Amino acid sequence: MCGIVGYVGDRQAAEFLLDGLSKLEYRGYDSAGIAVYDNGSVRVEKSVGRLSALRDKIKGNVPVGNIGIGHTRWATHGRPSDVNAHPHVDCHNDFAIVHNGIIENYLSLKEELIEKGHVFKSETDTEVVVHLLEEVYNGDFIVAVREVLRRIEGSYALAFMSRKHPDMLVCTKQDNPLIIGLGEGENYIASDIPAIISRTRRTYIMGDGELAIVHKDSVEITDRKGEPVAKKVFKVTWNAEAAEKGGYEHFMLKEIHEQPKAVRDTMSQRITSDKKSISFEELSWTPEYLNSFNKIYIVACGTAYHAGLVGKYYIEKMARVIVEVDVASEFRYRDPIVDDKTLLIVVSQSGETSDTLAALKESKRRGAKTLAITNVVGSSIAREADQVVYTWAGPEIAVASTKAYTTQLVLFFMLALYMTEIKGMIAPKRTAELVEHLQEIPSQISEILSDVDPIKTFAKQYGFNEDVFYIGRGLDYSVSLEGALKLKEISYIHAEAYAAGELKHGTLALIVEGVPVIALATQRNVYEKTLSNIKEVKARDAVVIGIAAEGDTELKKYVDHVMHVPASDEFIMPILSVIPLQLLAYYAAITRGCDVDKPRNLAKSVTVE
């Protein structure tokens, strides 16, 4: 969950390292550091806090040199501090490394190295790697790195530099992302594309177990044994502006407003030319394939888990297959009943979520067929799964996921419809009707985004409450969970979502005078039941903000405020009703003066368990 950068070329390394790290702060931002080969030695500068603290520290005295590595951290081992910040160096300052991930056997290695006289300065698991490198080094940098990789266990992306080999960087990965940017007379290393997109669009996406030797004029990639690995150049097609704020105050707001395009892009190649059905060329499923499964698992974390809850409803309701949704961090520890008659669907925006990746690998080991839903081409989860469908949402920089969630919902709906078509369980007329509704979603989201003033008003009015509750039934309940998560993670308001029918079983005790309750009422099949639950909270003097479809004139009789979204098929409503909840969370955070894009204690890609 950290960001790594590296540079080797003829220009000043520090310039790129600092700029690249600024594009990766969404991966972690409790400390930052750089190491540059400066006048015959490895000069390390690092600081606790945001990257700006490091910039201030070295202002007027920036390391001078043409090769270096950098890091922005999210703490796992050791509290945020100057000494725990990366890069880490060995006892004699001959080697420096940066690391994203966890070294699982670091304690035993640390004890061994201390016995041999090594002196550790930090509390991190990472420092053991650089001391181990020092211990095994015998004059051949590459051989020493390979020996280190043979000894360590865990997940990692690592970049190494050496005072004794000032013309090269070495990097490798296992279960954590790493790319190499290819320039002219210079090359780059980074955890993610935004770090290098302003410098080059030509990249190598590193695979697990691969090791790269990076010089300014060449990049050699081998496996752990030293055998050459042929790599195809992956050309980045994003605009440089896609990784910037584009005039919006925050990445989150920008990404909320990018949802019409993200949804359109995600749908575009999966709707047939006659606009009447769904086609996934990347899947090419058959009735025999689908009928071979007696159960589907959807496994994910956080926002992706909430998308999975909606996906469960879609698949069960339309394709009539049993679907179980599980939190990835719990899944493999409960000895799940998974075999060759199981389809596992994993969902991850980054494609690097450690718990989800582990669940995927364990299910494959037990014989399950696997499908990944992710936003990142070439990510670890995309490569590990048997099949993958991408949410073409473009880069998502804000920690709080928005467009990833809506595109995941769109993909789940299309996937359920695709399965239903293959199994012959839906009339062509009904399919065409649903596809028509799908194609209306981008313009309907734009309609919601065109008038946010009422949402701003609600946020200002209720943004300083310390408790907010969300209620709904069916699909509305699944969406309410995501709405509550958004409010919690960026505004720090305590928010809870409840199935509306469960209020009377204990949680109604929490409803007191003046507490805001966000009530979703877009599902007609449970509409009257939801109204009854709204009446229950109003009887306890709660302030109720209702979410309803346009044309609903009934709800306003029972609530204090109503936010309407465009009317559509009930299957489509979750994709629309979440938009005002995203905006409400955003403007509540603004009202409270919170750092929207970088909420405390959180980072974008969770690549550790």
XYZ file of C-alpha atoms in Angstrom, residues 251-533:
283
model
C -9.964 14.082 -7.278
C -13.063 12.626 -5.658
C -15.326 15.311 -7.109
C -13.650 14.955 -10.480
C -14.194 11.208 -10.403
C -17.838 11.586 -9.372
C -18.320 13.769 -12.436
C -16.452 11.270 -14.618
C -19.051 8.593 -13.928
C -21.185 9.190 -17.045
C -18.128 8.564 -19.231
C -16.884 5.684 -17.098
C -20.256 3.954 -17.302
C -20.504 4.605 -21.037
C -17.040 3.212 -21.662
C -17.715 0.147 -19.522
C -20.913 -0.632 -21.465
C -19.866 0.356 -24.963
C -18.286 -2.823 -26.301
C -20.612 -5.157 -24.444
C -23.879 -4.112 -26.060
C -24.549 -5.800 -29.389
C -24.693 -3.736 -32.567
C -28.490 -3.982 -32.704
C -28.633 -2.555 -29.137
C -30.867 -5.371 -27.988
C -28.663 -7.739 -26.018
C -25.392 -8.190 -24.134
C -22.195 -9.827 -25.373
C -18.973 -10.512 -23.484
C -16.492 -11.556 -26.142
C -13.832 -11.980 -23.471
C -15.974 -14.673 -21.809
C -17.798 -16.580 -24.572
C -19.754 -18.575 -21.993
C -22.092 -21.408 -22.970
C -25.163 -22.930 -21.289
C -23.083 -26.017 -20.463
C -20.426 -23.911 -18.747
C -22.933 -21.997 -16.617
C -24.932 -25.098 -15.741
C -21.775 -26.782 -14.460
C -21.850 -24.519 -11.394
C -24.062 -25.156 -8.408
C -22.890 -22.052 -6.576
C -21.290 -18.676 -7.181
C -19.169 -16.824 -4.655
C -18.555 -13.082 -4.911
C -15.546 -12.092 -2.823
C -14.283 -8.540 -2.306
C -13.429 -5.834 0.241
C -14.931 -2.464 1.143
C -16.732 -0.704 -1.671
C -16.186 -3.652 -4.015
C -17.890 -5.884 -1.428
C -20.907 -3.574 -1.486
C -20.963 -3.846 -5.276
C -20.934 -7.608 -4.816
C -24.077 -7.430 -2.676
C -25.885 -5.759 -5.557
C -24.357 -8.290 -7.936
C -25.730 -11.141 -5.820
C -29.236 -9.719 -6.131
C -28.887 -9.296 -9.905
C -27.578 -12.813 -10.542
C -29.964 -14.589 -8.198
C -32.996 -12.651 -9.372
C -32.295 -13.035 -13.079
C -30.137 -16.127 -13.589
C -31.541 -18.052 -10.594
C -28.188 -19.277 -9.300
C -27.284 -19.415 -5.616
C -24.829 -16.612 -4.866
C -22.934 -16.027 -1.634
C -21.055 -12.776 -0.977
C -18.127 -12.793 1.400
C -15.551 -10.367 2.740
C -12.209 -11.408 1.279
C -10.358 -11.049 4.580
C -12.626 -13.680 6.134
C -13.219 -15.977 3.177
C -10.219 -18.298 3.147
C -10.018 -18.550 6.938
C -13.413 -20.209 7.289
C -12.564 -23.226 5.114
C -15.140 -22.317 2.417
C -16.936 -25.062 0.538
C -15.330 -24.508 -2.863
C -14.781 -27.110 -5.568
C -14.869 -27.585 -9.330
C -18.592 -26.801 -9.347
C -17.968 -23.314 -7.939
C -17.555 -20.054 -9.824
C -15.642 -17.466 -7.822
C -16.062 -13.820 -8.841
C -13.526 -11.480 -7.243
C -13.923 -7.713 -7.401
C -11.109 -5.195 -6.928
C -10.687 -1.726 -8.384
C -6.902 -1.882 -8.292
C -6.572 -5.586 -8.983
C -3.977 -5.655 -6.222
C -6.094 -6.057 -3.061
C -4.090 -8.549 -1.022
C -6.959 -10.344 0.741
C -8.925 -10.676 -2.484
C -5.894 -12.006 -4.334
C -5.307 -14.560 -1.591
C -8.946 -15.716 -1.745
C -8.630 -16.055 -5.504
C -5.503 -18.206 -5.262
C -6.987 -20.418 -2.547
C -10.176 -20.998 -4.549
C -8.193 -21.911 -7.648
C -6.231 -24.387 -5.560
C -9.511 -26.029 -4.577
C -10.616 -26.339 -8.189
C -12.965 -23.367 -8.635
C -13.267 -21.474 -11.887
C -12.479 -17.800 -11.359
C -13.556 -14.504 -12.843
C -12.062 -11.117 -11.944
C -13.820 -7.762 -12.160
C -11.152 -5.067 -11.997
C -10.187 -1.684 -13.381
C -6.487 -2.257 -13.998
C -5.185 -4.105 -17.033
C -2.268 -6.342 -16.161
C -2.923 -6.219 -12.409
C -2.136 -9.205 -10.202
C -5.766 -10.277 -9.848
C -6.363 -9.878 -13.573
C -3.414 -12.135 -14.333
C -4.274 -14.737 -11.704
C -7.951 -15.226 -12.599
C -9.070 -17.649 -15.295
C -11.051 -14.867 -16.938
C -11.334 -11.122 -16.421
C -13.753 -8.355 -17.322
C -12.569 -4.785 -16.941
C -14.389 -1.725 -15.686
C -12.992 0.812 -18.111
C -13.274 3.609 -15.588
C -9.802 5.064 -16.088
C -7.488 5.857 -13.174
C -9.181 6.447 -9.835
C -6.982 8.579 -7.608
C -9.181 9.534 -4.649
C -9.054 7.048 -1.788
C -12.857 6.988 -1.606
C -14.019 4.939 -4.580
C -16.855 6.324 -6.690
C -16.651 5.598 -10.411
C -15.159 2.168 -9.702
C -18.289 1.292 -7.713
C -20.786 2.444 -10.336
C -18.930 0.669 -13.130
C -18.787 -2.485 -11.018
C -22.570 -2.309 -10.627
C -22.956 -1.857 -14.378
C -20.738 -4.855 -15.058
C -22.616 -7.004 -12.544
C -25.928 -6.096 -14.126
C -24.644 -6.806 -17.628
C -23.076 -10.049 -16.466
C -26.336 -11.192 -14.863
C -28.259 -10.284 -17.999
C -25.677 -12.071 -20.154
C -25.991 -15.211 -18.006
C -29.761 -15.046 -18.180
C -29.698 -14.743 -21.965
C -27.339 -17.696 -22.329
C -29.566 -19.850 -20.111
C -32.659 -18.854 -22.109
C -34.430 -17.516 -19.036
C -35.500 -14.122 -20.387
C -37.626 -13.000 -23.310
C -35.783 -11.009 -26.015
C -38.243 -8.156 -25.581
C -37.405 -7.854 -21.877
C -33.673 -7.997 -22.645
C -34.001 -5.205 -25.176
C -35.960 -3.153 -22.658
C -33.240 -3.530 -20.007
C -30.477 -2.749 -22.493
C -32.327 0.426 -23.403
C -32.433 1.407 -19.736
C -28.701 0.681 -19.477
C -27.908 3.071 -22.279
C -29.829 5.833 -20.521
C -27.671 5.660 -17.368
C -24.892 8.075 -18.451
C -27.337 10.860 -19.271
C -29.318 10.175 -16.103
C -26.185 10.459 -13.960
C -25.361 13.710 -15.750
C -28.837 14.939 -14.890
C -28.238 14.252 -11.188
C -24.862 16.008 -11.335
C -26.343 19.072 -13.010
C -28.080 20.247 -9.834
C -26.186 19.556 -6.617
C -27.281 22.650 -4.683
C -29.909 20.816 -2.592
C -27.284 18.240 -1.608
C -24.856 21.003 -0.624
C -27.609 22.500 1.539
C -28.268 19.199 3.316
C -24.534 18.732 3.892
C -24.178 22.169 5.451
C -27.281 21.677 7.560
C -26.430 18.234 8.909
C -22.688 17.950 8.317
C -21.789 18.572 11.944
C -23.964 15.778 13.310
C -21.866 13.017 14.809
C -24.284 10.203 13.924
C -26.171 9.479 10.705
C -28.231 6.416 9.847
C -29.113 4.923 6.456
C -32.022 2.580 5.885
C -33.422 0.684 2.929
C -34.771 -2.665 1.821
C -33.539 -5.032 -0.877
C -31.279 -3.250 -3.348
C -31.822 -0.020 -1.431
C -30.233 -1.609 1.634
C -27.162 -2.678 -0.364
C -26.751 0.867 -1.660
C -27.251 2.323 1.813
C -24.221 0.354 3.024
C -22.079 2.073 0.414
C -23.562 5.464 1.257
C -22.708 5.016 4.931
C -19.170 3.893 4.092
C -18.579 6.971 1.956
C -19.725 9.286 4.736
C -17.579 7.523 7.331
C -14.368 7.353 5.372
C -14.131 10.966 4.231
C -16.172 13.043 6.718
C -15.436 10.930 9.835
C -19.110 11.037 10.790
C -20.267 7.858 12.508
C -22.667 6.401 9.948
C -24.484 3.074 10.011
C -26.703 1.393 7.459
C -29.502 -0.927 8.471
C -31.980 -3.112 6.662
C -35.062 -1.019 7.358
C -37.106 -4.007 8.519
C -34.534 -4.742 11.236
C -34.969 -1.435 13.068
C -37.536 -2.825 15.475
C -35.144 -5.620 16.447
C -32.915 -3.354 18.480
C -31.438 -0.545 16.449
C -34.508 1.666 16.752
C -33.139 2.471 20.217
C -30.479 4.592 18.527
C -33.005 6.877 16.828
C -33.442 10.060 18.851
C -34.697 13.552 18.201
C -32.831 15.353 15.435
C -30.647 12.453 14.260
C -30.448 12.397 10.445
C -31.745 9.280 8.706
C -31.145 8.773 4.983
C -33.997 6.588 3.725
C -33.759 4.968 0.282
C -37.140 4.136 -1.236
C -36.622 3.304 -4.907
C -37.761 -0.348 -4.942
C -41.443 -0.619 -5.701
C -41.817 -4.230 -4.505
C -40.958 -3.188 -0.934
C -42.057 0.426 -1.128
C -44.946 0.228 1.322
C -42.812 -1.666 3.823
C -40.121 1.004 3.586
C -42.693 3.732 4.200
C -43.741 1.937 7.384
C -40.135 1.932 8.585
